[in-house]
């Protein structure tokens, strides 16, 4: 199976790059399933029902989020009726929505997607490792799921790497989000799980992690209140991680970063070049 995981989509330019390129990518890469982290899709803060519908129409199958999930108040109202929109699973019991989804591809394969949030340099939350352990004991690769994808929404690279090894051999892909900068460490871990510490973002890289740069620079240089941050509006780069899984085991056969458009040096998943 071929999966694409697109990093945090930031604002209008992030939405535009996904809408423009995803239909073609779905075809050219023969993708079976596409996941996008949508926590910054609405003006950089949260996501709306209308944006979810736009993303599904563009070829997105499931949307993960993170600490910004509730930035748009409407999300608490509609998340329970949209099973394709996930929030971190380790939020407190009783939080609206869900952090895990079991989805079926057009060819009838089952993809389990899980969203958890890290605890280092982030708000206190339940243990993300325990949350992953619980779900992996229910949904096993080559059992109830043909592929398992875990989005670890976290600040610290160490916490994300630890999650990669924790789930190694039990997930198809463990991928980090939240820092908005793609890391150069995509690899298949020793027991067969594809891994990349951060997928990067779908957004304008002439920015500070997707935000128009003047305001964040001012916040770092002057101890004074500033205007509200807004997404940078220039052309976006679509940053994603491409994975091909083995149909029998559900483990990774190939993993590679994908980068198209905007300012970052393009990268096409290597095995498709020949
Ligand atoms: Fe983000
Ligand atoms: Fe985040």
XYZ file of N, CA, C and O and ligand atoms in Angstrom, residues 8 39-40 153 178 180, ligand 1:
25
model
N 1.887 19.654 8.916
C 0.953 20.721 9.312
C 0.687 21.702 8.173
O 1.607 22.364 7.678
N -4.015 21.089 11.893
C -4.234 21.919 13.089
C -4.046 23.414 12.864
O -4.505 24.217 13.674
N -3.349 23.798 11.761
C -3.109 25.225 11.498
C -3.795 25.696 10.214
O -3.427 26.728 9.641
N 2.513 14.363 17.667
C 2.544 15.818 17.606
C 3.330 16.320 18.806
O 2.801 16.362 19.923
N 4.232 19.215 14.241
C 4.228 20.342 15.201
C 5.399 21.313 15.041
O 5.220 22.499 15.241
N 7.065 21.958 12.248
C 6.904 22.609 10.937
C 8.180 22.645 10.094
O 8.213 23.344 9.086
Fe 1.395 22.952 13.718
